[in-house]
Each structure stands twice: as C-alpha cells, then as structure tokens.
Amino acid sequence: MNTIDKDVLAAYNAGVEKGRLHSDLGLIEFARTKEILVQMLPLPPATVYDIGGGYGEYAFWLASLGYDVFLYDISCRNIEVAKELSDAYTNKLKAIELADARSINRPNESADAILLFGPLYHIVDYAERQLALAECYRLLRPGGLLFTAAITRYATTLWAITTYGTKNRLLEEAAFCEMIEHEIKTGQHIKNLASAYRGMGRSFFHLPDELTAELHAAGFTDTDIRGIIGPAWLVPNLDAAWKDERMRESILRVVRLCEKEESILGLSTHLLSISKKPY
C-alpha cells in the first residue's frame, strides 16, 4: 500500500498544520466548515470519526458540542500534539490514534458521520483513494454522512497569481509554469526541483466533477459539493479584515452565496463535499 509522500509527512511531523486554520484563507475554511457541520450533522451524542484530522481542531470542537469523537491521523507529531492539547479540554475525545485512512481499527457501521479532511488530496493514486473511501463506507452506518475535503485543480495557480509581485515572482519561472501546467492538466501536484517554489508536497488536486465521480464510484450518493473558500481569495488583507466582525460576516455572506455556483467552484482553494451512505 502506497502512503503519502515522505516530504508531506515530514512537513506534518514538523508541525506545519498547527495554526493553519487561524490565519489567511484558513480562517474562512474553518468558520464555514463548522457552520455546515452544525447544519448537517445528526444531533449529539452522535459518533464522529475524524480521519486525517491533524491535531484535532475539528475533533475537539465537536467534542465540546457533545459528540463522541474519534481522532485518527497518519502524522505521529499531530497525534502527539492532540494528546498534549487534550489536557485543556473538559470533553475528551474517545480516541486519539495514529492510523492510515485506508485502515481504521473500528467496527463496521459504527460511525454516524466521518470527516475526511486531507487524505483525498495527499493520497495521489486513484485506487488508493478508493481504498480510503471504501474504509469510510465500511465504518459508516446506513444513512451516515461523509464530509470530504479536496483541493481544487487551480489552487497553486490562484495562489501564485494573488501573491505575484508581493510575496513571490514564481510566474516568471519556466519551471514553475511547467509545474502548474502539468497539475492543471492532470491534477498531479509535483514540485519541480528547478523552481524556487517551496509549497505543498506531492498531492492530487480535484475538479469538482472528479470528486463527485470518485465518491459515487465508492458507493456514496446525494453528493453536495461546496466551494468552501469561494471568491474570498480576492479579499485584500484578509487577516485584518477578519478581526472586524462586520467585515467578517460580509465575507462569509459572499462565500455562502457563491459556494454552490458551478461556474466558479474552481475559484475556491478547498472543496467540501457532503455524501451519504445509502440505506
């Protein structure tokens, strides 16, 4: 079984994930994802598996709402941090375990909902992604919900454009342009060693229709795809704007308005899909 790229795993073990959801576009991703989870999850105490859940941002939040939450991640450092953070929370997680998304040590049909926020873009082979989805299908009760995150095909390109001239000049590099041309055509994000780009390691970036097709191939139905960031890429000085309650709500209002518009789904950095295991 192939696992995630060693550079990706090394970055997570070095703590790259910590704080990501509390600055820049992570602010929108975190806020809007939580809104959708509150709207769509069954009422607590329901059982939620957070697979690929990092150090537990969503897991601890859901536990505070009364859910029975099990946290799994492939990064030993993320699991260590989650265990350290657990001391500060009254509502404890039911499990904090090192695990691969394709093999979770829990019984069949034992979860009411599963969060799969990460594995589908770090598992770069289609067949291996199907194994992760098959594992979720096994674990979910009939009628259970799968919440899946994916990175959109144009994410690196949009990042390079919106930071061009201020944080980088990568668009002037032939090597970088070859990299993004390849990922736009194939979805395969592979660093070009001739480029100064030092961002995300080996990954797979989805088109919305591809994500739906993969979920349906695994047996899930009623898939609902949301552009969880939407056009909020375009907000200047997002961190400062987010601190203003009125500006923050204005940004979220636009994200909610646009998140299901098919013509601009690719403008979002992240996609969030909601699928059901049929009865």
PDB file of C-alpha atoms in Angstrom:
ATOM      1  CA  MET A   1       0.000   0.000   0.000  1.00  0.00           C
ATOM      2  CA  ASN A   2       1.423   3.366  -1.025  1.00  0.00           C
ATOM      3  CA  THR A   3       1.354   6.026   1.636  1.00  0.00           C
ATOM      4  CA  ILE A   4       1.578   9.798   1.427  1.00  0.00           C
ATOM      5  CA  ASP A   5       4.687  11.495   0.094  1.00  0.00           C
ATOM      6  CA  LYS A   6       7.593  11.490   2.553  1.00  0.00           C
ATOM      7  CA  ASP A   7       8.015  15.260   2.212  1.00  0.00           C
ATOM      8  CA  VAL A   8       4.343  15.824   3.018  1.00  0.00           C
ATOM      9  CA  LEU A   9       4.557  13.588   6.073  1.00  0.00           C
ATOM     10  CA  ALA A  10       7.791  15.278   7.167  1.00  0.00           C
ATOM     11  CA  ALA A  11       6.087  18.671   6.959  1.00  0.00           C
ATOM     12  CA  TYR A  12       3.198  17.495   9.138  1.00  0.00           C
ATOM     13  CA  ASN A  13       5.607  15.933  11.603  1.00  0.00           C
ATOM     14  CA  ALA A  14       7.417  19.281  11.705  1.00  0.00           C
ATOM     15  CA  GLY A  15       4.171  20.968  12.790  1.00  0.00           C
ATOM     16  CA  VAL A  16       3.193  22.730   9.563  1.00  0.00           C
ATOM     17  CA  GLU A  17      -0.530  22.224  10.239  1.00  0.00           C
ATOM     18  CA  LYS A  18      -0.593  23.954  13.606  1.00  0.00           C
ATOM     19  CA  GLY A  19      -2.285  27.331  13.323  1.00  0.00           C
ATOM     20  CA  ARG A  20      -3.187  26.944   9.638  1.00  0.00           C
ATOM     21  CA  LEU A  21      -6.897  27.387  10.317  1.00  0.00           C
ATOM     22  CA  HIS A  22      -6.333  30.585  12.288  1.00  0.00           C
ATOM     23  CA  SER A  23      -4.853  32.803   9.594  1.00  0.00           C
ATOM     24  CA  ASP A  24      -5.372  33.799   5.970  1.00  0.00           C
ATOM     25  CA  LEU A  25      -7.748  31.546   3.998  1.00  0.00           C
ATOM     26  CA  GLY A  26      -7.790  29.013   6.832  1.00  0.00           C
ATOM     27  CA  LEU A  27      -9.992  31.448   8.748  1.00  0.00           C
ATOM     28  CA  ILE A  28     -12.732  31.136   6.129  1.00  0.00           C
ATOM     29  CA  GLU A  29     -12.269  27.391   5.709  1.00  0.00           C
ATOM     30  CA  PHE A  30     -12.613  26.782   9.449  1.00  0.00           C
ATOM     31  CA  ALA A  31     -15.578  29.099  10.006  1.00  0.00           C
ATOM     32  CA  ARG A  32     -17.637  27.946   7.042  1.00  0.00           C
ATOM     33  CA  THR A  33     -16.883  24.258   7.548  1.00  0.00           C
ATOM     34  CA  LYS A  34     -18.065  24.491  11.150  1.00  0.00           C
ATOM     35  CA  GLU A  35     -21.271  26.207  10.046  1.00  0.00           C
ATOM     36  CA  ILE A  36     -22.000  23.390   7.586  1.00  0.00           C
ATOM     37  CA  LEU A  37     -21.207  20.674  10.116  1.00  0.00           C
ATOM     38  CA  VAL A  38     -23.602  22.207  12.655  1.00  0.00           C
ATOM     39  CA  GLN A  39     -26.321  22.360   9.989  1.00  0.00           C
ATOM     40  CA  MET A  40     -25.900  18.811   8.664  1.00  0.00           C
ATOM     41  CA  LEU A  41     -24.577  16.540  11.404  1.00  0.00           C
ATOM     42  CA  PRO A  42     -27.076  14.489  13.415  1.00  0.00           C
ATOM     43  CA  LEU A  43     -27.632  15.858  16.878  1.00  0.00           C
ATOM     44  CA  PRO A  44     -25.188  14.883  19.629  1.00  0.00           C
ATOM     45  CA  PRO A  45     -24.398  12.468  21.078  1.00  0.00           C
ATOM     46  CA  ALA A  46     -23.657  11.000  17.648  1.00  0.00           C
ATOM     47  CA  THR A  47     -20.404   9.214  16.815  1.00  0.00           C
ATOM     48  CA  VAL A  48     -17.986  11.064  14.530  1.00  0.00           C
ATOM     49  CA  TYR A  49     -14.691   9.739  13.172  1.00  0.00           C
ATOM     50  CA  ASP A  50     -12.232  12.499  12.238  1.00  0.00           C
ATOM     51  CA  ILE A  51      -9.887  10.671   9.854  1.00  0.00           C
ATOM     52  CA  GLY A  52      -6.828  12.659   8.860  1.00  0.00           C
ATOM     53  CA  GLY A  53      -7.882  15.191  11.481  1.00  0.00           C
ATOM     54  CA  GLY A  54      -4.450  16.612  12.233  1.00  0.00           C
ATOM     55  CA  TYR A  55      -4.070  17.633  15.832  1.00  0.00           C
ATOM     56  CA  GLY A  56      -7.796  17.870  16.387  1.00  0.00           C
ATOM     57  CA  GLU A  57      -9.103  21.346  15.549  1.00  0.00           C
ATOM     58  CA  TYR A  58     -12.465  19.967  14.416  1.00  0.00           C
ATOM     59  CA  ALA A  59     -12.388  16.971  16.742  1.00  0.00           C
ATOM     60  CA  PHE A  60     -12.064  18.953  19.970  1.00  0.00           C
ATOM     61  CA  TRP A  61     -14.649  21.479  18.806  1.00  0.00           C
ATOM     62  CA  LEU A  62     -17.166  18.729  18.032  1.00  0.00           C
ATOM     63  CA  ALA A  63     -16.468  17.038  21.349  1.00  0.00           C
ATOM     64  CA  SER A  64     -17.231  20.346  23.090  1.00  0.00           C
ATOM     65  CA  LEU A  65     -20.675  20.206  21.445  1.00  0.00           C
ATOM     66  CA  GLY A  66     -21.344  16.781  22.913  1.00  0.00           C
ATOM     67  CA  TYR A  67     -20.322  14.454  20.075  1.00  0.00           C
ATOM     68  CA  ASP A  68     -18.433  11.198  20.619  1.00  0.00           C
ATOM     69  CA  VAL A  69     -15.345  11.899  18.518  1.00  0.00           C
ATOM     70  CA  PHE A  70     -12.527   9.561  17.485  1.00  0.00           C
ATOM     71  CA  LEU A  71      -9.429  11.251  16.016  1.00  0.00           C
ATOM     72  CA  TYR A  72      -7.061   9.485  13.607  1.00  0.00           C
ATOM     73  CA  ASP A  73      -4.041  10.854  11.760  1.00  0.00           C
ATOM     74  CA  ILE A  74      -1.008   9.459   9.946  1.00  0.00           C
ATOM     75  CA  SER A  75       1.387  12.033  11.444  1.00  0.00           C
ATOM     76  CA  CYS A  76       2.921  10.984  14.750  1.00  0.00           C
ATOM     77  CA  ARG A  77       3.559  14.639  15.604  1.00  0.00           C
ATOM     78  CA  ASN A  78      -0.067  15.604  15.032  1.00  0.00           C
ATOM     79  CA  ILE A  79      -1.161  12.798  17.348  1.00  0.00           C
ATOM     80  CA  GLU A  80       1.363  13.868  19.990  1.00  0.00           C
ATOM     81  CA  VAL A  81       0.107  17.467  19.840  1.00  0.00           C
ATOM     82  CA  ALA A  82      -3.523  16.315  20.041  1.00  0.00           C
ATOM     83  CA  LYS A  83      -2.747  14.303  23.183  1.00  0.00           C
ATOM     84  CA  GLU A  84      -0.990  17.321  24.702  1.00  0.00           C
ATOM     85  CA  LEU A  85      -3.917  19.605  23.877  1.00  0.00           C
ATOM     86  CA  SER A  86      -6.419  17.131  25.299  1.00  0.00           C
ATOM     87  CA  ASP A  87      -5.479  18.101  28.853  1.00  0.00           C
ATOM     88  CA  ALA A  88      -7.036  21.535  28.365  1.00  0.00           C
ATOM     89  CA  TYR A  89     -10.456  20.206  27.301  1.00  0.00           C
ATOM     90  CA  THR A  90     -13.269  19.075  29.568  1.00  0.00           C
ATOM     91  CA  ASN A  91     -14.963  16.953  26.912  1.00  0.00           C
ATOM     92  CA  LYS A  92     -12.385  14.333  25.957  1.00  0.00           C
ATOM     93  CA  LEU A  93     -12.053  12.546  22.643  1.00  0.00           C
ATOM     94  CA  LYS A  94     -12.927   8.857  22.623  1.00  0.00           C
ATOM     95  CA  ALA A  95      -9.668   8.048  20.848  1.00  0.00           C
ATOM     96  CA  ILE A  96      -6.543   9.823  19.604  1.00  0.00           C
ATOM     97  CA  GLU A  97      -4.684   7.327  17.455  1.00  0.00           C
ATOM     98  CA  LEU A  98      -2.034   7.062  14.777  1.00  0.00           C
ATOM     99  CA  ALA A  99      -3.667   5.493  11.726  1.00  0.00           C
ATOM    100  CA  ASP A 100      -3.766   5.402   7.944  1.00  0.00           C
ATOM    101  CA  ALA A 101      -7.086   6.488   6.396  1.00  0.00           C
ATOM    102  CA  ARG A 102      -7.228   3.221   4.492  1.00  0.00           C
ATOM    103  CA  SER A 103      -7.205   1.096   7.645  1.00  0.00           C
ATOM    104  CA  ILE A 104      -9.057   2.246  10.771  1.00  0.00           C
ATOM    105  CA  ASN A 105      -9.379  -0.157  13.694  1.00  0.00           C
ATOM    106  CA  ARG A 106     -13.102   0.301  14.357  1.00  0.00           C
ATOM    107  CA  PRO A 107     -16.119  -1.978  13.773  1.00  0.00           C
ATOM    108  CA  ASN A 108     -18.302  -1.985  10.685  1.00  0.00           C
ATOM    109  CA  GLU A 109     -21.169   0.539  10.662  1.00  0.00           C
ATOM    110  CA  SER A 110     -20.015   2.185  13.888  1.00  0.00           C
ATOM    111  CA  ALA A 111     -19.992   5.886  12.893  1.00  0.00           C
ATOM    112  CA  ASP A 112     -22.834   8.304  12.256  1.00  0.00           C
ATOM    113  CA  ALA A 113     -20.541  10.675  10.354  1.00  0.00           C
ATOM    114  CA  ILE A 114     -16.954  10.812   9.132  1.00  0.00           C
ATOM    115  CA  LEU A 115     -14.729  13.809   8.434  1.00  0.00           C
ATOM    116  CA  LEU A 116     -12.133  13.063   5.750  1.00  0.00           C
ATOM    117  CA  PHE A 117     -10.295  16.385   5.633  1.00  0.00           C
ATOM    118  CA  GLY A 118      -6.936  15.722   3.996  1.00  0.00           C
ATOM    119  CA  PRO A 119      -6.477  12.119   2.868  1.00  0.00           C
ATOM    120  CA  LEU A 120      -8.075  12.583  -0.555  1.00  0.00           C
ATOM    121  CA  TYR A 121      -5.520  15.155  -1.625  1.00  0.00           C
ATOM    122  CA  HIS A 122      -2.497  13.505  -0.035  1.00  0.00           C
ATOM    123  CA  ILE A 123      -3.249  10.040  -1.453  1.00  0.00           C
ATOM    124  CA  VAL A 124      -2.214  10.626  -5.045  1.00  0.00           C
ATOM    125  CA  ASP A 125      -3.255   7.304  -6.647  1.00  0.00           C
ATOM    126  CA  TYR A 126      -6.901   6.855  -7.594  1.00  0.00           C
ATOM    127  CA  ALA A 127      -7.003   3.212  -6.476  1.00  0.00           C
ATOM    128  CA  GLU A 128      -5.587   4.135  -3.074  1.00  0.00           C
ATOM    129  CA  ARG A 129      -8.125   6.951  -2.662  1.00  0.00           C
ATOM    130  CA  GLN A 130     -10.835   4.416  -3.394  1.00  0.00           C
ATOM    131  CA  LEU A 131      -9.456   2.273  -0.557  1.00  0.00           C
ATOM    132  CA  ALA A 132      -9.808   5.235   1.817  1.00  0.00           C
ATOM    133  CA  LEU A 133     -13.370   5.836   0.641  1.00  0.00           C
ATOM    134  CA  ALA A 134     -14.181   2.123   0.932  1.00  0.00           C
ATOM    135  CA  GLU A 135     -12.961   2.229   4.530  1.00  0.00           C
ATOM    136  CA  CYS A 136     -15.276   5.160   5.246  1.00  0.00           C
ATOM    137  CA  TYR A 137     -18.142   3.275   3.620  1.00  0.00           C
ATOM    138  CA  ARG A 138     -17.428   0.268   5.847  1.00  0.00           C
ATOM    139  CA  LEU A 139     -17.322   2.365   9.005  1.00  0.00           C
ATOM    140  CA  LEU A 140     -20.470   4.415   8.379  1.00  0.00           C
ATOM    141  CA  ARG A 141     -23.903   3.288   9.411  1.00  0.00           C
ATOM    142  CA  PRO A 142     -26.525   3.246   6.616  1.00  0.00           C
ATOM    143  CA  GLY A 143     -27.647   6.839   6.129  1.00  0.00           C
ATOM    144  CA  GLY A 144     -24.391   8.121   7.638  1.00  0.00           C
ATOM    145  CA  LEU A 145     -22.700  11.219   6.255  1.00  0.00           C
ATOM    146  CA  LEU A 146     -19.206  11.580   4.807  1.00  0.00           C
ATOM    147  CA  PHE A 147     -17.702  15.078   4.781  1.00  0.00           C
ATOM    148  CA  THR A 148     -14.752  15.175   2.411  1.00  0.00           C
ATOM    149  CA  ALA A 149     -12.242  17.959   1.734  1.00  0.00           C
ATOM    150  CA  ALA A 150     -10.435  18.331  -1.575  1.00  0.00           C
ATOM    151  CA  ILE A 151      -8.100  20.919  -3.039  1.00  0.00           C
ATOM    152  CA  THR A 152      -9.214  22.407  -6.324  1.00  0.00           C
ATOM    153  CA  ARG A 153      -7.239  21.972  -9.525  1.00  0.00           C
ATOM    154  CA  TYR A 154      -6.274  25.649  -9.776  1.00  0.00           C
ATOM    155  CA  ALA A 155      -5.199  26.208  -6.167  1.00  0.00           C
ATOM    156  CA  THR A 156      -1.471  26.681  -6.776  1.00  0.00           C
ATOM    157  CA  THR A 157      -2.105  28.854  -9.815  1.00  0.00           C
ATOM    158  CA  LEU A 158      -4.516  31.102  -7.951  1.00  0.00           C
ATOM    159  CA  TRP A 159      -2.114  31.381  -5.016  1.00  0.00           C
ATOM    160  CA  ALA A 160       0.728  32.359  -7.343  1.00  0.00           C
ATOM    161  CA  ILE A 161      -1.419  34.985  -9.074  1.00  0.00           C
ATOM    162  CA  THR A 162      -2.762  36.539  -5.886  1.00  0.00           C
ATOM    163  CA  THR A 163       0.702  36.797  -4.328  1.00  0.00           C
ATOM    164  CA  TYR A 164       2.606  37.681  -7.509  1.00  0.00           C
ATOM    165  CA  GLY A 165       4.865  40.683  -7.094  1.00  0.00           C
ATOM    166  CA  THR A 166       4.311  40.908  -3.336  1.00  0.00           C
ATOM    167  CA  LYS A 167       5.372  37.520  -1.949  1.00  0.00           C
ATOM    168  CA  ASN A 168       6.845  35.811  -4.998  1.00  0.00           C
ATOM    169  CA  ARG A 169       7.710  36.130  -8.683  1.00  0.00           C
ATOM    170  CA  LEU A 170       7.160  32.477  -9.500  1.00  0.00           C
ATOM    171  CA  LEU A 171       5.076  33.187 -12.592  1.00  0.00           C
ATOM    172  CA  GLU A 172       8.286  34.381 -14.260  1.00  0.00           C
ATOM    173  CA  GLU A 173       9.899  30.958 -13.790  1.00  0.00           C
ATOM    174  CA  ALA A 174       9.677  28.452 -16.635  1.00  0.00           C
ATOM    175  CA  ALA A 175       9.999  25.589 -14.143  1.00  0.00           C
ATOM    176  CA  PHE A 176       7.093  26.805 -12.010  1.00  0.00           C
ATOM    177  CA  CYS A 177       4.894  27.417 -15.045  1.00  0.00           C
ATOM    178  CA  GLU A 178       5.633  23.882 -16.274  1.00  0.00           C
ATOM    179  CA  MET A 179       4.603  22.575 -12.841  1.00  0.00           C
ATOM    180  CA  ILE A 180       1.237  24.331 -12.735  1.00  0.00           C
ATOM    181  CA  GLU A 181       0.518  23.479 -16.380  1.00  0.00           C
ATOM    182  CA  HIS A 182       1.012  19.795 -15.541  1.00  0.00           C
ATOM    183  CA  GLU A 183      -1.220  19.926 -12.458  1.00  0.00           C
ATOM    184  CA  ILE A 184      -3.980  21.821 -14.280  1.00  0.00           C
ATOM    185  CA  LYS A 185      -3.975  19.139 -16.975  1.00  0.00           C
ATOM    186  CA  THR A 186      -3.634  16.070 -14.749  1.00  0.00           C
ATOM    187  CA  GLY A 187      -4.414  17.060 -11.146  1.00  0.00           C
ATOM    188  CA  GLN A 188      -0.993  15.785 -10.077  1.00  0.00           C
ATOM    189  CA  HIS A 189       0.821  18.405  -7.981  1.00  0.00           C
ATOM    190  CA  ILE A 190       4.530  17.570  -8.179  1.00  0.00           C
ATOM    191  CA  LYS A 191       7.203  20.031  -7.121  1.00  0.00           C
ATOM    192  CA  ASN A 192       9.627  20.980  -9.870  1.00  0.00           C
ATOM    193  CA  LEU A 193      13.047  20.921  -8.239  1.00  0.00           C
ATOM    194  CA  ALA A 194      14.272  23.557 -10.683  1.00  0.00           C
ATOM    195  CA  SER A 195      11.756  26.033  -9.240  1.00  0.00           C
ATOM    196  CA  ALA A 196      12.009  28.206  -6.143  1.00  0.00           C
ATOM    197  CA  TYR A 197       8.502  27.011  -5.164  1.00  0.00           C
ATOM    198  CA  ARG A 198       8.577  25.504  -1.660  1.00  0.00           C
ATOM    199  CA  GLY A 199       4.898  24.905  -1.023  1.00  0.00           C
ATOM    200  CA  MET A 200       2.830  21.749  -0.636  1.00  0.00           C
ATOM    201  CA  GLY A 201       4.442  18.407  -1.452  1.00  0.00           C
ATOM    202  CA  ARG A 202       3.128  15.661  -3.708  1.00  0.00           C
ATOM    203  CA  SER A 203      -0.656  15.856  -3.838  1.00  0.00           C
ATOM    204  CA  PHE A 204      -3.693  15.361  -6.036  1.00  0.00           C
ATOM    205  CA  PHE A 205      -5.983  18.280  -6.876  1.00  0.00           C
ATOM    206  CA  HIS A 206      -9.573  17.561  -7.922  1.00  0.00           C
ATOM    207  CA  LEU A 207     -12.017  19.064 -10.339  1.00  0.00           C
ATOM    208  CA  PRO A 208     -15.496  19.161  -8.741  1.00  0.00           C
ATOM    209  CA  ASP A 209     -16.902  16.563 -11.139  1.00  0.00           C
ATOM    210  CA  GLU A 210     -13.949  14.257 -10.471  1.00  0.00           C
ATOM    211  CA  LEU A 211     -14.572  14.414  -6.739  1.00  0.00           C
ATOM    212  CA  THR A 212     -18.248  13.562  -7.213  1.00  0.00           C
ATOM    213  CA  ALA A 213     -17.363  10.674  -9.531  1.00  0.00           C
ATOM    214  CA  GLU A 214     -14.868   9.214  -7.036  1.00  0.00           C
ATOM    215  CA  LEU A 215     -17.399   9.359  -4.222  1.00  0.00           C
ATOM    216  CA  HIS A 216     -20.116   7.762  -6.321  1.00  0.00           C
ATOM    217  CA  ALA A 217     -17.696   5.040  -7.505  1.00  0.00           C
ATOM    218  CA  ALA A 218     -17.206   4.166  -3.827  1.00  0.00           C
ATOM    219  CA  GLY A 219     -20.967   3.760  -3.360  1.00  0.00           C
ATOM    220  CA  PHE A 220     -21.859   7.117  -1.820  1.00  0.00           C
ATOM    221  CA  THR A 221     -24.904   9.050  -3.014  1.00  0.00           C
ATOM    222  CA  ASP A 222     -26.500  12.505  -2.844  1.00  0.00           C
ATOM    223  CA  THR A 223     -23.136  14.274  -3.084  1.00  0.00           C
ATOM    224  CA  ASP A 224     -23.286  18.001  -2.442  1.00  0.00           C
ATOM    225  CA  ILE A 225     -20.122  19.943  -3.420  1.00  0.00           C
ATOM    226  CA  ARG A 226     -19.366  23.336  -1.842  1.00  0.00           C
ATOM    227  CA  GLY A 227     -16.638  25.857  -2.699  1.00  0.00           C
ATOM    228  CA  ILE A 228     -15.697  26.425   0.916  1.00  0.00           C
ATOM    229  CA  ILE A 229     -13.480  29.470   0.242  1.00  0.00           C
ATOM    230  CA  GLY A 230     -15.255  30.755  -2.853  1.00  0.00           C
ATOM    231  CA  PRO A 231     -14.002  34.033  -4.304  1.00  0.00           C
ATOM    232  CA  ALA A 232     -12.669  35.203  -0.925  1.00  0.00           C
ATOM    233  CA  TRP A 233      -9.163  34.776  -2.362  1.00  0.00           C
ATOM    234  CA  LEU A 234      -9.699  38.299  -3.617  1.00  0.00           C
ATOM    235  CA  VAL A 235     -10.114  39.982  -0.206  1.00  0.00           C
ATOM    236  CA  PRO A 236      -7.067  42.193   0.460  1.00  0.00           C
ATOM    237  CA  ASN A 237      -5.504  41.981   3.937  1.00  0.00           C
ATOM    238  CA  LEU A 238      -7.811  39.151   4.971  1.00  0.00           C
ATOM    239  CA  ASP A 239      -6.352  38.666   8.449  1.00  0.00           C
ATOM    240  CA  ALA A 240      -7.002  42.305   9.334  1.00  0.00           C
ATOM    241  CA  ALA A 241     -10.472  42.266   7.775  1.00  0.00           C
ATOM    242  CA  TRP A 242     -11.408  39.123   9.729  1.00  0.00           C
ATOM    243  CA  LYS A 243     -10.897  40.899  13.044  1.00  0.00           C
ATOM    244  CA  ASP A 244     -13.716  43.295  12.166  1.00  0.00           C
ATOM    245  CA  GLU A 245     -16.997  41.497  12.933  1.00  0.00           C
ATOM    246  CA  ARG A 246     -18.947  43.345  10.257  1.00  0.00           C
ATOM    247  CA  MET A 247     -16.326  42.668   7.580  1.00  0.00           C
ATOM    248  CA  ARG A 248     -16.031  39.028   8.631  1.00  0.00           C
ATOM    249  CA  GLU A 249     -19.767  38.466   8.258  1.00  0.00           C
ATOM    250  CA  SER A 250     -19.766  40.260   4.896  1.00  0.00           C
ATOM    251  CA  ILE A 251     -17.052  37.882   3.626  1.00  0.00           C
ATOM    252  CA  LEU A 252     -18.904  34.815   4.869  1.00  0.00           C
ATOM    253  CA  ARG A 253     -22.144  36.047   3.316  1.00  0.00           C
ATOM    254  CA  VAL A 254     -20.485  36.071  -0.114  1.00  0.00           C
ATOM    255  CA  VAL A 255     -18.939  32.646   0.430  1.00  0.00           C
ATOM    256  CA  ARG A 256     -22.333  31.198   1.371  1.00  0.00           C
ATOM    257  CA  LEU A 257     -23.939  32.879  -1.623  1.00  0.00           C
ATOM    258  CA  CYS A 258     -21.417  31.535  -4.132  1.00  0.00           C
ATOM    259  CA  GLU A 259     -20.368  28.173  -2.704  1.00  0.00           C
ATOM    260  CA  LYS A 260     -22.661  26.019  -4.871  1.00  0.00           C
ATOM    261  CA  GLU A 261     -22.327  28.016  -8.072  1.00  0.00           C
ATOM    262  CA  GLU A 262     -20.793  25.541 -10.516  1.00  0.00           C
ATOM    263  CA  SER A 263     -19.281  28.189 -12.762  1.00  0.00           C
ATOM    264  CA  ILE A 264     -16.911  29.397 -10.027  1.00  0.00           C
ATOM    265  CA  LEU A 265     -16.321  26.294  -7.894  1.00  0.00           C
ATOM    266  CA  GLY A 266     -12.775  26.105  -9.237  1.00  0.00           C
ATOM    267  CA  LEU A 267     -12.038  29.535  -7.779  1.00  0.00           C
ATOM    268  CA  SER A 268     -12.157  28.103  -4.270  1.00  0.00           C
ATOM    269  CA  THR A 269      -8.966  26.667  -2.785  1.00  0.00           C
ATOM    270  CA  HIS A 270     -10.837  23.931  -0.989  1.00  0.00           C
ATOM    271  CA  LEU A 271     -13.935  21.960  -1.839  1.00  0.00           C
ATOM    272  CA  LEU A 272     -16.144  20.384   0.807  1.00  0.00           C
ATOM    273  CA  SER A 273     -18.391  17.515  -0.248  1.00  0.00           C
ATOM    274  CA  ILE A 274     -21.221  16.021   1.761  1.00  0.00           C
ATOM    275  CA  SER A 275     -22.213  12.485   0.755  1.00  0.00           C
ATOM    276  CA  LYS A 276     -24.441   9.784   2.169  1.00  0.00           C
ATOM    277  CA  LYS A 277     -24.073   6.046   2.599  1.00  0.00           C
ATOM    278  CA  PRO A 278     -27.368   4.686   1.268  1.00  0.00           C
ATOM    279  CA  TYR A 279     -29.738   2.686   3.437  1.00  0.00           C
TER     280      TYR A 279
END
